[in-house]
Amino acid sequence: MTAMIFTRVLAAGPEATSTAARILQDGGLVAFPTETVYGLGADATNAAAVARLYAAKGRPRFNPLIAHVPDAAAACGLGRFDGAARTLASAFWPGPLTLVVPKAEGCPVSDLATAGLDTLALRVPDHPVAVAILAACGRPVVAPSANRSGHVSPTTAAHVVGDLAGRIDLVVDGGATPVGVESTIVACLGGTPRLLRPGGVPKEALEAALGGLVADPPAPTTDPGPGLVPDAGPIAPGMLSSHYAPRAFLRLRAAAVSPGEALLAFGPTLPPGAEGALAVLNLSERGDLAEAAARLFAHLRALDASGASVIAVAPIPRHGLGAAIADRLARAAAPRG
Ligand code: TXA
Ligand code: MG
């Protein structure tokens, strides 16, 4: 149990930026928006701050974290980039892509932040509030999604406050996050780059930039069920299968809705039985996957709050951002453990 602390909430702006930077430099915890989801930041070079971050999230174990920096130049000082990593960084940074690369010699990121690995996950976010805070802080900032461990990732400041008030120092409110699912994680460790987590940059776009194939996630440790994106296994130990669990049970690829269920719809046509649903929210009436990703976590939270014990989820295409959406839904539907 961590002691309760007072959590300030500031609207994004110059005062919030300098307050956030000072708190981070002093070893405190600040939640801020990125283009994907809200992150909970701590000074990556300060092991005590990183330990506080794990405690605030209630993480069951020390998973490696992503170090966030304001630009590619800062990233290049922390890790060793091969040709593929350089290509991906110049094509997608700033943006929703995390690169796992070998740690550079003398890299100041604490071993606690990387869980003792000799590799480092690096990201340059594409959000003016995040970039301003990172630049003002002047140190790499680790930032997992700003939710309690096992909860749905936050896409608004209100989600963060609901999960973490009393446990962190500051929330910087910069409105809803535009992408809505976390960054795509790619390991560039020599040889073929490997996708570790589908996310805001579709795999098709990675392969187009590289002019070659990206390897799929490592073999699953447990079978996630037919057609589901598997858990990434030991190489990305943070990817616990039930990472995004709402309270309600999720019924995926539902062809019809049963009375009393909530419905998470997609596209212009609602499935049979929708009129008897307890609550209906549509990820995208026009069937747009980017809009669906941006709405995913907020809609899951809202349907969970409807009190339905089952959320029926309409079928969603798997291409482009659909792969990240399918991954997060599979995790939300996974048995709790
Ligand atoms: O969009 C995002 O990436 C968000 C925002 C806040 O930037 N952050 C985020 O962080 O999703 P988190 O901690 O929820 O997820 C980090 C993932 C975990 O699955 C972890 O296992 C993996 O990155 N990871 C970190 N370092 C790694 C490494 N050296 N090798 C392999 N996987 C690593
Ligand atoms: Mg997370």
Short mmCIF file of C-alpha atoms and ligand atoms in Angstrom, two decimals, residues 57 59 144-145 147 153 182 197 243-244, ligand 2:
data_model
loop_
_atom_site.label_atom_id
_atom_site.label_comp_id
_atom_site.label_asym_id
_atom_site.label_seq_id
_atom_site.Cartn_x
_atom_site.Cartn_y
_atom_site.Cartn_z
CA LYS A 57 0.60 1.43 -11.01
CA ARG A 59 2.43 -3.62 -11.36
CA PRO A 144 3.84 3.17 -19.18
CA SER A 145 0.16 3.79 -19.80
CA ASN A 147 -3.63 3.26 -15.50
CA SER A 153 -5.49 2.26 -20.83
CA GLU A 182 -0.44 2.23 -27.67
CA ARG A 197 3.27 -5.46 -30.10
CA HIS A 243 -3.52 -6.49 -19.52
CA TYR A 244 -6.55 -4.46 -20.53
MG MG B 2 -0.12 -0.44 -20.46
#
